[in-house]
PDB file of C-alpha atoms in Angstrom:
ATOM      1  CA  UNK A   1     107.826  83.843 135.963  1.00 67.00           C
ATOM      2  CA  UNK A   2     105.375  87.007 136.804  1.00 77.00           C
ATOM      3  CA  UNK A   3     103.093  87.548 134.529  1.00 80.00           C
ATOM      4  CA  UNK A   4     102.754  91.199 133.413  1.00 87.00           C
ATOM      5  CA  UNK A   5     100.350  92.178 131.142  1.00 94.00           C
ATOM      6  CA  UNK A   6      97.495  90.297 129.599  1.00 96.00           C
ATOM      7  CA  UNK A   7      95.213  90.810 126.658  1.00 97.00           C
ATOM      8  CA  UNK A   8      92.479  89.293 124.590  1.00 98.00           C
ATOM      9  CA  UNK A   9      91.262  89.962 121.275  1.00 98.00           C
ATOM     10  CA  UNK A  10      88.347  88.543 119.734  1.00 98.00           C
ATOM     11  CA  UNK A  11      88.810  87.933 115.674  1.00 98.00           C
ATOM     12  CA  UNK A  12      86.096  87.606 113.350  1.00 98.00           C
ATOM     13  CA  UNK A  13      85.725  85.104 110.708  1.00 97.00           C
ATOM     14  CA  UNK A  14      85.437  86.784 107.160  1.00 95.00           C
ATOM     15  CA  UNK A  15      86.439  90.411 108.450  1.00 96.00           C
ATOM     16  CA  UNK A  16      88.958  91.030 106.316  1.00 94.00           C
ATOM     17  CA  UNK A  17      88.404  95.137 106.995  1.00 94.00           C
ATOM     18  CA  UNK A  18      89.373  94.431 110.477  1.00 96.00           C
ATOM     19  CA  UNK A  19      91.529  91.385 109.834  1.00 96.00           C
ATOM     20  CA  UNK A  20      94.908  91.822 111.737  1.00 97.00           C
ATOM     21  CA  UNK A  21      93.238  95.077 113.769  1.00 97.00           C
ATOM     22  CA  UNK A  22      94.594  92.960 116.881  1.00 98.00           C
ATOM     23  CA  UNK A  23      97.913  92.197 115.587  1.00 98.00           C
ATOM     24  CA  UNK A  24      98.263  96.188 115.154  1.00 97.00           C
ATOM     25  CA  UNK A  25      97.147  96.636 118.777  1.00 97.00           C
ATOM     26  CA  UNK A  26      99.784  94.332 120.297  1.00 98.00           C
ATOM     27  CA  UNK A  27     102.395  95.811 118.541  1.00 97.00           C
ATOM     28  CA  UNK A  28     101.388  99.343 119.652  1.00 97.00           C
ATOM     29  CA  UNK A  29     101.213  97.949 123.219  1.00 97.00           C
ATOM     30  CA  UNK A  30     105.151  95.751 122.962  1.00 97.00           C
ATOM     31  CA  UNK A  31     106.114  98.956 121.457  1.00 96.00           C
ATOM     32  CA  UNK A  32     105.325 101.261 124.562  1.00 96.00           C
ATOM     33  CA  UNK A  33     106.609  98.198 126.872  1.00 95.00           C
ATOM     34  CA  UNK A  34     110.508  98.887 124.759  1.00 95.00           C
ATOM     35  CA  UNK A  35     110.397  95.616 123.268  1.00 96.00           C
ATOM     36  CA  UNK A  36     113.513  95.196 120.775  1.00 96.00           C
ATOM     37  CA  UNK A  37     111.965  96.170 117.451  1.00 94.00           C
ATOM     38  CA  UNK A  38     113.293  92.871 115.274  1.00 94.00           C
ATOM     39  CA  UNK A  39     111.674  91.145 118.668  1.00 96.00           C
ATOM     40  CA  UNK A  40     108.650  92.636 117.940  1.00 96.00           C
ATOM     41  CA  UNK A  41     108.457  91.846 114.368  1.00 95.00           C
ATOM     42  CA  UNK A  42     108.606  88.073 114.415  1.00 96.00           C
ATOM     43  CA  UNK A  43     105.930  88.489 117.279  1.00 97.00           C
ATOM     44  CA  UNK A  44     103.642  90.662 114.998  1.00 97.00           C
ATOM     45  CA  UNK A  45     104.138  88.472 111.897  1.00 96.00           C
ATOM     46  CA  UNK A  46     103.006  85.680 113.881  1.00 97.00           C
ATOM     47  CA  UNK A  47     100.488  87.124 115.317  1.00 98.00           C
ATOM     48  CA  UNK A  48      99.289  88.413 112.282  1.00 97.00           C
ATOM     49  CA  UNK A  49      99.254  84.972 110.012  1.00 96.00           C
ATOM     50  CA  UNK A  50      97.480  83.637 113.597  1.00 97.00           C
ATOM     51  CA  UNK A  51      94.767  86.573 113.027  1.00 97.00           C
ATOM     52  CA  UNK A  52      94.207  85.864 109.582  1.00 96.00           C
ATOM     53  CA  UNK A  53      94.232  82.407 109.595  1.00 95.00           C
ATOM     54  CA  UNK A  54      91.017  82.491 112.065  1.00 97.00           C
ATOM     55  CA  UNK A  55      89.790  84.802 109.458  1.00 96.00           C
ATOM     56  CA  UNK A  56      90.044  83.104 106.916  1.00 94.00           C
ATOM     57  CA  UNK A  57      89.596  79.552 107.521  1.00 94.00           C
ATOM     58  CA  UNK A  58      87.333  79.586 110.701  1.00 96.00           C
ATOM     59  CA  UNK A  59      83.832  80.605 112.337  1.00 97.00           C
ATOM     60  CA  UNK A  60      85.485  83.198 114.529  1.00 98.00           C
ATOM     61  CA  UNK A  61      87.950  82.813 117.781  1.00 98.00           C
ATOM     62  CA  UNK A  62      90.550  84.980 119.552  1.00 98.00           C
ATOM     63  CA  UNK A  63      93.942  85.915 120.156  1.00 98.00           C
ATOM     64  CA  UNK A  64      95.557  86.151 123.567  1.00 98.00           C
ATOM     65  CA  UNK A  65      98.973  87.190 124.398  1.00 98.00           C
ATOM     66  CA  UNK A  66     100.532  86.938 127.906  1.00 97.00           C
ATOM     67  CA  UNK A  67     103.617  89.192 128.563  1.00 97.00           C
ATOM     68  CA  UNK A  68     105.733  88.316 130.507  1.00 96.00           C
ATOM     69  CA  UNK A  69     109.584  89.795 131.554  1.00 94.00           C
ATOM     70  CA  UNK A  70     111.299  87.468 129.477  1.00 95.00           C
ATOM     71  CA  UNK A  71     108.594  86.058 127.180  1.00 97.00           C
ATOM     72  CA  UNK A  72     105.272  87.046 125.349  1.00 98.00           C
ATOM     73  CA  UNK A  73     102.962  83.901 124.923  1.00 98.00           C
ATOM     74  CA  UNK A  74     100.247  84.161 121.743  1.00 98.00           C
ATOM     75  CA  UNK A  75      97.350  81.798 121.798  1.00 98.00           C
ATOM     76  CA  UNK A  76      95.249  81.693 118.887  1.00 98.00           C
ATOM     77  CA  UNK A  77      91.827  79.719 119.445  1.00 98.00           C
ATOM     78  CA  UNK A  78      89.040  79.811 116.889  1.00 98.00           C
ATOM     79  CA  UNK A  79      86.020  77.318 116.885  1.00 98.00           C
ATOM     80  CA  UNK A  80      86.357  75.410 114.072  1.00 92.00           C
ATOM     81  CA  UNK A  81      85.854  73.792 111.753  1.00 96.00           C
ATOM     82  CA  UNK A  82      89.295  72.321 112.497  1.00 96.00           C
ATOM     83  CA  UNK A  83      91.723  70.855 110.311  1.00 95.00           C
ATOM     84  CA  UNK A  84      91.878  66.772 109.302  1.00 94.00           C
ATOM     85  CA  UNK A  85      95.528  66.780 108.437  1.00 94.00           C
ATOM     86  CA  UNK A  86      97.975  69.440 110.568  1.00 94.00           C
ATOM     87  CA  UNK A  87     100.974  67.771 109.028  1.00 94.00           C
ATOM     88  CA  UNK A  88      99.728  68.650 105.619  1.00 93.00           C
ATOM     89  CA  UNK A  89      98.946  71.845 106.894  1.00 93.00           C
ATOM     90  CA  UNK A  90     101.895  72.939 107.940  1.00 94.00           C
ATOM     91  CA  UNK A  91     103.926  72.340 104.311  1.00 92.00           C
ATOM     92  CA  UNK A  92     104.905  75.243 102.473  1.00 90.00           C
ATOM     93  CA  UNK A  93     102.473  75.990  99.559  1.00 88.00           C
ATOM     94  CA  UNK A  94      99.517  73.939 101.211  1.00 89.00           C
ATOM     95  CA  UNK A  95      96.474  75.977 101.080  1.00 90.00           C
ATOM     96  CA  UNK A  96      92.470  75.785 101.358  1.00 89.00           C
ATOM     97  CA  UNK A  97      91.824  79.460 101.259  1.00 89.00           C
ATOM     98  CA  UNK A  98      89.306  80.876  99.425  1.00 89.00           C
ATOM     99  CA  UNK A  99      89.049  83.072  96.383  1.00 89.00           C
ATOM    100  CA  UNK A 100      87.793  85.740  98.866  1.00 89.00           C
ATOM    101  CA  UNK A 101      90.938  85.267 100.602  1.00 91.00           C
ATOM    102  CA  UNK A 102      93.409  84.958  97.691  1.00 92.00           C
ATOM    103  CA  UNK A 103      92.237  88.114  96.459  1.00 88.00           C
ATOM    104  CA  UNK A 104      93.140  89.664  99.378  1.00 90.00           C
ATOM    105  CA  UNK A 105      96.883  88.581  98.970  1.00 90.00           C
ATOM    106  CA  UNK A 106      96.606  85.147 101.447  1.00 91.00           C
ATOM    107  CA  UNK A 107      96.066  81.719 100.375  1.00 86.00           C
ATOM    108  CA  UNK A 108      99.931  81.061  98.986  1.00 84.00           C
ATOM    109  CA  UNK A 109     100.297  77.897 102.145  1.00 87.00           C
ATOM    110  CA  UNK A 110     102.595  80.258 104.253  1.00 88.00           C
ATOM    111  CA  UNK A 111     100.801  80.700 106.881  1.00 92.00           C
ATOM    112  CA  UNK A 112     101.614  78.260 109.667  1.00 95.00           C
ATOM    113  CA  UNK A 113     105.268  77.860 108.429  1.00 93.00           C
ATOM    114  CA  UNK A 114     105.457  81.718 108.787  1.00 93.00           C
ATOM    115  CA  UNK A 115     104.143  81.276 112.238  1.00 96.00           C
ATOM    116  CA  UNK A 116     106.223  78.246 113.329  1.00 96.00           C
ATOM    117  CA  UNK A 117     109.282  80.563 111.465  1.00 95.00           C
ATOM    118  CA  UNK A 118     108.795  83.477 113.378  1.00 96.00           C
ATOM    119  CA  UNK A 119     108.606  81.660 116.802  1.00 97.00           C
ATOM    120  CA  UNK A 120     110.833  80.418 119.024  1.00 98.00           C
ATOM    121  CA  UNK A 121     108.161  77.806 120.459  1.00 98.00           C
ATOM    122  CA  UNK A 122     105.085  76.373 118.439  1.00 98.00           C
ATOM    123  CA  UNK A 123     102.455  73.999 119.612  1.00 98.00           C
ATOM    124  CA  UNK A 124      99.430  72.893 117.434  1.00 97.00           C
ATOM    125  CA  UNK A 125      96.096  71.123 118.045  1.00 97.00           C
ATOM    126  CA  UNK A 126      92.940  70.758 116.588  1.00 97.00           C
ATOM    127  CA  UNK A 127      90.019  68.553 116.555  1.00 97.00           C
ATOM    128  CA  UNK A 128      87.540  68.610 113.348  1.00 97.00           C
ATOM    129  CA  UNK A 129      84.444  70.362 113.644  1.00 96.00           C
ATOM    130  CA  UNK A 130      85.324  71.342 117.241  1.00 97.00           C
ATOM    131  CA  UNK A 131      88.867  73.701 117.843  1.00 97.00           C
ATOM    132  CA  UNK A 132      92.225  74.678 116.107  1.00 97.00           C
ATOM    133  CA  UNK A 133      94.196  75.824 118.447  1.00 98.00           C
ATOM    134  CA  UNK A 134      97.875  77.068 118.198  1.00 98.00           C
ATOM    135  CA  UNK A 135     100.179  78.247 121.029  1.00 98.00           C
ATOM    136  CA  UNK A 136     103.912  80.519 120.301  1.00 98.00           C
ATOM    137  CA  UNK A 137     106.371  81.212 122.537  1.00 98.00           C
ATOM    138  CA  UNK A 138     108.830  84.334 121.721  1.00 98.00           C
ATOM    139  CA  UNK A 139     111.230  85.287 123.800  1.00 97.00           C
ATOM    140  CA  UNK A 140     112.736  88.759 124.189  1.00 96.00           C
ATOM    141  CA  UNK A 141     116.356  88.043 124.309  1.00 86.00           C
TER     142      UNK A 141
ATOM    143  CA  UNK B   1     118.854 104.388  97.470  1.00 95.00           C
ATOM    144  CA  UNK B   2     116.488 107.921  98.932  1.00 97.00           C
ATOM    145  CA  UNK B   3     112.919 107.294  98.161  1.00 98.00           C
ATOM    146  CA  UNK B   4     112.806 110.469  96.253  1.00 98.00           C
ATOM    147  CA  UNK B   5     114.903 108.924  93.660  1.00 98.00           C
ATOM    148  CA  UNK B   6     112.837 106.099  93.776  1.00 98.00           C
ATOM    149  CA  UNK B   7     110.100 108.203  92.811  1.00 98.00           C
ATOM    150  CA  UNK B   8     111.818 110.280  89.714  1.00 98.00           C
ATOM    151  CA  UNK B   9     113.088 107.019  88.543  1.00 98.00           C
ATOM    152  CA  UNK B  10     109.486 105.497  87.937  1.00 98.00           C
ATOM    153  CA  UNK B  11     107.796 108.936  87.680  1.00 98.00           C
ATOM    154  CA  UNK B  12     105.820 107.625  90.571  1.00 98.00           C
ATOM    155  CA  UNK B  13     103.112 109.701  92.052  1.00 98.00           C
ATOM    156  CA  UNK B  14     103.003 110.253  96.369  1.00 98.00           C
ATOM    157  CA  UNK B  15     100.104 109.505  97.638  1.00 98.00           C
ATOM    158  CA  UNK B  16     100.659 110.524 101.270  1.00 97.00           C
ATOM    159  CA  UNK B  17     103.206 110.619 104.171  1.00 97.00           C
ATOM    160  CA  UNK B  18     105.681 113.123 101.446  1.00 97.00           C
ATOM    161  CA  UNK B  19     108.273 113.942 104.664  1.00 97.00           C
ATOM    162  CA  UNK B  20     109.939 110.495 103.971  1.00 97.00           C
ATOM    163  CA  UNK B  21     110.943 110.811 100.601  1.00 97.00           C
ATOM    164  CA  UNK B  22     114.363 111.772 101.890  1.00 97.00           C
ATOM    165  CA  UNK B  23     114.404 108.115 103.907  1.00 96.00           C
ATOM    166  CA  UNK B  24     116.697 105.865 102.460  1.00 95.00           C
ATOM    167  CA  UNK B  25     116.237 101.873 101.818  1.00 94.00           C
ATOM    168  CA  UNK B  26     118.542  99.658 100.463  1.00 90.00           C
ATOM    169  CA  UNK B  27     116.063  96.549  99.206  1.00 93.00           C
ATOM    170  CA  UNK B  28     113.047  96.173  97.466  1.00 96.00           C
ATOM    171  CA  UNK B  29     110.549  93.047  97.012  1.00 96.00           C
ATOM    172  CA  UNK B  30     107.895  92.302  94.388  1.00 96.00           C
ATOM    173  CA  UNK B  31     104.385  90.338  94.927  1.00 95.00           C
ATOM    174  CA  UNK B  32     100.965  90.324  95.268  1.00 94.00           C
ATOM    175  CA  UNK B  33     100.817  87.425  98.020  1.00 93.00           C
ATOM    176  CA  UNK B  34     101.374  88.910 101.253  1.00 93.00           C
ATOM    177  CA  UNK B  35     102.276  85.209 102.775  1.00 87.00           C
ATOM    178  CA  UNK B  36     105.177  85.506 100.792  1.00 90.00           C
ATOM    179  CA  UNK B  37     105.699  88.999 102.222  1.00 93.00           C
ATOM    180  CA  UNK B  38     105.759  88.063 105.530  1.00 92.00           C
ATOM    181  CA  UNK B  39     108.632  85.177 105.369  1.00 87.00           C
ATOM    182  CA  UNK B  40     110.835  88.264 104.433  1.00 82.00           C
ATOM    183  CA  UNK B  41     113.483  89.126 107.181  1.00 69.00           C
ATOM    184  CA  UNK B  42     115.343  91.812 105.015  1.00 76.00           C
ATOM    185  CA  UNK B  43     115.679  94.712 106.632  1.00 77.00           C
ATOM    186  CA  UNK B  44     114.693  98.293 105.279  1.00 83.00           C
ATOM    187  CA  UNK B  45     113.073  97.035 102.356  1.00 93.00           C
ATOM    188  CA  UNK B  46     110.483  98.809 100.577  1.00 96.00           C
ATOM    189  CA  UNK B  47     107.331  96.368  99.228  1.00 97.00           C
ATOM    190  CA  UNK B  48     106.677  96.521  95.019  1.00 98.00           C
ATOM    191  CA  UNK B  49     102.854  95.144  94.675  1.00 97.00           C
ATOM    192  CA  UNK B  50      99.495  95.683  92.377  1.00 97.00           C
ATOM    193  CA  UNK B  51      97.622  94.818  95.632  1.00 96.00           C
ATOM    194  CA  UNK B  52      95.532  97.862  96.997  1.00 96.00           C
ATOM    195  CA  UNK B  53      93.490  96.654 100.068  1.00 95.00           C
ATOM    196  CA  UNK B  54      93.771  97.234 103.285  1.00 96.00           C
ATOM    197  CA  UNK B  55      95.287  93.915 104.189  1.00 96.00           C
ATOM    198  CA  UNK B  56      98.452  95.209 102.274  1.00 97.00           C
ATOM    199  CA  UNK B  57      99.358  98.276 104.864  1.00 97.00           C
ATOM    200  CA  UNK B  58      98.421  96.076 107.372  1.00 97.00           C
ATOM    201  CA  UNK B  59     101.263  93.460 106.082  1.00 96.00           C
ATOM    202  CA  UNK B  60     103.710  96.386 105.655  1.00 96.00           C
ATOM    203  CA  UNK B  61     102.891  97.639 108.976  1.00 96.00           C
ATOM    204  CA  UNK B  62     103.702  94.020 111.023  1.00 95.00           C
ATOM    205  CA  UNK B  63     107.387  94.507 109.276  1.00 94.00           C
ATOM    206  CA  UNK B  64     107.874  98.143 109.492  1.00 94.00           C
ATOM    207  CA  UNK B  65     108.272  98.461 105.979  1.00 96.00           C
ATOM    208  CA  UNK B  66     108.113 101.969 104.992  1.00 96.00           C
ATOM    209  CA  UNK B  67     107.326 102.598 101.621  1.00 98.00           C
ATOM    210  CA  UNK B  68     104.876 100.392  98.966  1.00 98.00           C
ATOM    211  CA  UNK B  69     104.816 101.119  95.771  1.00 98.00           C
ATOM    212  CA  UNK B  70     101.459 100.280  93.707  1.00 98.00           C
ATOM    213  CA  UNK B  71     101.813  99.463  90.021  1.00 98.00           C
ATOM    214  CA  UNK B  72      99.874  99.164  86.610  1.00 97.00           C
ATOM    215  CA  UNK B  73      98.274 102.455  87.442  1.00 94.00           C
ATOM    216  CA  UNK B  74      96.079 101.180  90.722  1.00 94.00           C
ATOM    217  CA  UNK B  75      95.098 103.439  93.430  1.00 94.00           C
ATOM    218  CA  UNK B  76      93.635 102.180  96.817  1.00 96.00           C
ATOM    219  CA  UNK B  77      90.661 104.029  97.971  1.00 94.00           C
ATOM    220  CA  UNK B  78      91.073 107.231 101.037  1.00 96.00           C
ATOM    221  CA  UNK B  79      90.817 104.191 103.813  1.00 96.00           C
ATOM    222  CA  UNK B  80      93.785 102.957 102.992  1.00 97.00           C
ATOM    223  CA  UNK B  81      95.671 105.491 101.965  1.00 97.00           C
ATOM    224  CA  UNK B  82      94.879 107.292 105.380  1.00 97.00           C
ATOM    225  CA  UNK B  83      95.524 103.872 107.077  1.00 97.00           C
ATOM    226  CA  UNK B  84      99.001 103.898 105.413  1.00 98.00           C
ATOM    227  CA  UNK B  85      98.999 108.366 106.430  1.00 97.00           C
ATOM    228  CA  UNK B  86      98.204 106.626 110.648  1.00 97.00           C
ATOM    229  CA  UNK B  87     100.939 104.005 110.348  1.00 96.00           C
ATOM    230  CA  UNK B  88     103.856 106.247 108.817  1.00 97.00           C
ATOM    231  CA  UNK B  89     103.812 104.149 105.469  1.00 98.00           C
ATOM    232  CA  UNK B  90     105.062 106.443 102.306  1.00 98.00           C
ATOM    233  CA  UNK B  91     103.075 105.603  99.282  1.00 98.00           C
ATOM    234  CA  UNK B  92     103.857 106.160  95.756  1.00 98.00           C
ATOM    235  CA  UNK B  93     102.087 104.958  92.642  1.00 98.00           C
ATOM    236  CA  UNK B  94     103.481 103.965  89.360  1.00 98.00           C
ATOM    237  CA  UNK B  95     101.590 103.776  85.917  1.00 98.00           C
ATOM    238  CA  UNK B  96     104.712 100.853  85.146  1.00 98.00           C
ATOM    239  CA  UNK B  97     103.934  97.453  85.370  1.00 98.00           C
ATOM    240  CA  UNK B  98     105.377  95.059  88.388  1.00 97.00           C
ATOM    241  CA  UNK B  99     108.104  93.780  85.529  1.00 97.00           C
ATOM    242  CA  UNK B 100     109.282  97.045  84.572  1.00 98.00           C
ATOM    243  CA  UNK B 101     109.448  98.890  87.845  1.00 98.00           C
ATOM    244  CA  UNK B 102     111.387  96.145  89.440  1.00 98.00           C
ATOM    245  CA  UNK B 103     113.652  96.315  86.103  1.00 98.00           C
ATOM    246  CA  UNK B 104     114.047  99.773  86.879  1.00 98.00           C
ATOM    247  CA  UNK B 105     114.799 100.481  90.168  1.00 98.00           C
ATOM    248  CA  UNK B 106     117.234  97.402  89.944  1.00 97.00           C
ATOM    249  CA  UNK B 107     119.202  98.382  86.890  1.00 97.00           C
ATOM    250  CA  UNK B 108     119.465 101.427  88.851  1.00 97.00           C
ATOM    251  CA  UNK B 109     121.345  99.561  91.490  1.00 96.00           C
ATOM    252  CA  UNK B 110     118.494  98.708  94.445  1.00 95.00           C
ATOM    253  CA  UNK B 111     118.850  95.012  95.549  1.00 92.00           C
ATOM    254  CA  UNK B 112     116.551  92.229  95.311  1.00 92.00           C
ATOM    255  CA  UNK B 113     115.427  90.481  99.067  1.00 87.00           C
ATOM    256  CA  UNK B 114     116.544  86.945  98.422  1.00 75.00           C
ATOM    257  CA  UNK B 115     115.243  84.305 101.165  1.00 61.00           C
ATOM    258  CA  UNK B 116     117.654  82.941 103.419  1.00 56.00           C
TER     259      UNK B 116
END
C-alpha cells in the first residue's frame, strides 16, 4: 500500500506544557485528510498516552505516524531508560509515574492498556537502559 | 441536557467559548486522572474534574469532549483557558464540590458514563 503522508514529532521528556502538542497536530492534520471522527479518536487517544508516556517515563524520543489510504501507522520511540517487565507494564493499574506526573492527572497504570485498547494492532519492545519502543496500527474502516 | 441548564443548575460560572451553552450532551464523567478519562468511549459526554492544567484540555481535546466543568472553586490560569477558547472547549466553573455537582446534575436526570 502507497504511502501518503508522513510525519515526525520529536517529544520531550518532562514537558508537560507541551506534552501531547503532537498528538493535537495529527489530529488537526487526519482531520483535514476526512478521517471518520470516532476513527480519529482512538488514533488521538493513542497517540496521546504514546506522547505522554515518553514524557513521563523517558529521556526524550518521538512520534511518527505514516498515513496511509487504508491505515495510519504510530511509532513511538524514546531512548530509554526502558522497561524490565512489559508484561507487568501493560496491567491495568500498574504504574511508576512520578508525583510530577500524578499531579498532572497521569500515573493511574492506563496508559499502555489505553493504547493497546484504542488500536487495532499493537507491538511492544524495549531493552533496559537502551529503547522502548511501541508500534499501532489503526485502520480507517 | 443544554449546557445552559447545566450551568443554572450548579450556578456555574463560563469561563469562555459562551456560544455553546445552547449545545446539548447527554453524559457526564467525574475524575481527576485523565488515564481514566481516556478509556471512556461515551459519546457527547461532558468531563466533571478539580484538575486545572493544561494537560486536562489537552485530554478533552483527543475525545472531542466539549464542555469541563472545574469544581471546589478552582480556576486554571489565561493559558488554559485560551487553550480551551483555540480548541472549541466550553468551560464553566462551580464553587460545588466533585460529590455534589455530580449529585446534582444526576438527580437532575444527566447519565453517568459507565465502562463497557
Amino acid at each position: 500500500m502507497e504511502e501518503l503522508l508522513s510525519v515526525k514529532y520529536d517529544v520531550v521528556s518532562g514537558d508537560f506544557i507541551r506534552g501531547g502538542e503532537a498528538s493535537s497536530n495529527l489530529k488537526k492534520l487526519l482531520n483535514q485528510l476526512g478521517v471518520r471522527s470516532d476513527i480519529v479518536k482512538r488514533i488521538c487517544v493513542a497517540c496521546y498516552e504514546a506522547e505522554m508516556n515518553i514524557v513521563i517515563h523517558s529521556v526524550g524520543g518521538y512520534i511518527e505516524a505514516k498515513i496511509y489510504n487504508d491505515k495510519i501507522e504510530i511509532t513511538a520511540y524514546d531512548y530509554g531508560p526502558g522497561i524490565p517487565n512489559i508484561e507487568l507494564a501493560m496491567q491495568e493499574g500498574y504504574s511508576t509515574a512520578s508525583d510530577v506526573a500524578r499531579e498532572m492527572g497521569f500515573g493511574g497504570g492506563m496508559g499502555l492498556p489505553n493504547i493497546k485498547r484504542s488500536s487495532d494492532e499493537f507491538y511492544i519492545k524495549s531493552e533496559v537502559g537502551k529503547f522502548t519502543e511501541i508500534k499501532i496500527i489503526i485502520y480507517f474502516n | 441536557m443544554k449546557l445552559s441548564r447545566i450551568k443554572e443548575l450548579i450556578s456555574a460560572e463560563i469561563l469562555c467559548n459562551e456560544e455553546m451553552l445552547s449545545m446539548e450532551t447527554v453524559c457526564a464523567f467525574g475524575s481527576d486522572l485523565m488515564s481514566d478519562v481516556l478509556a471512556l468511549t461515551c459519546k457527547d459526554t461532558i468531563l466533571i474534574t478539580g484538575l486545572t492544567n493544561i494537560q486536562t484540555i489537552r485530554t478533552a481535546e483527543m475525545l472531542d469532549i466539549k464542555c469541563i466543568i472545574f469544581v471546589r472553586n478552582k480556576r486554571p490560569d489565561e493559558t488554559i483557558v485560551e487553550l480551551a477558547k483555540e480548541k472549541g472547549i466550553c468551560i464553566l466553573a462551580t464553587r460545588h464540590t466533585m460529590f455534589t455537582t455530580c449529585g446534582i446534575l444526576y438527580s437532575n436526570g444527566l447519565k453517568g458514563v459507565d465502562k463497557d
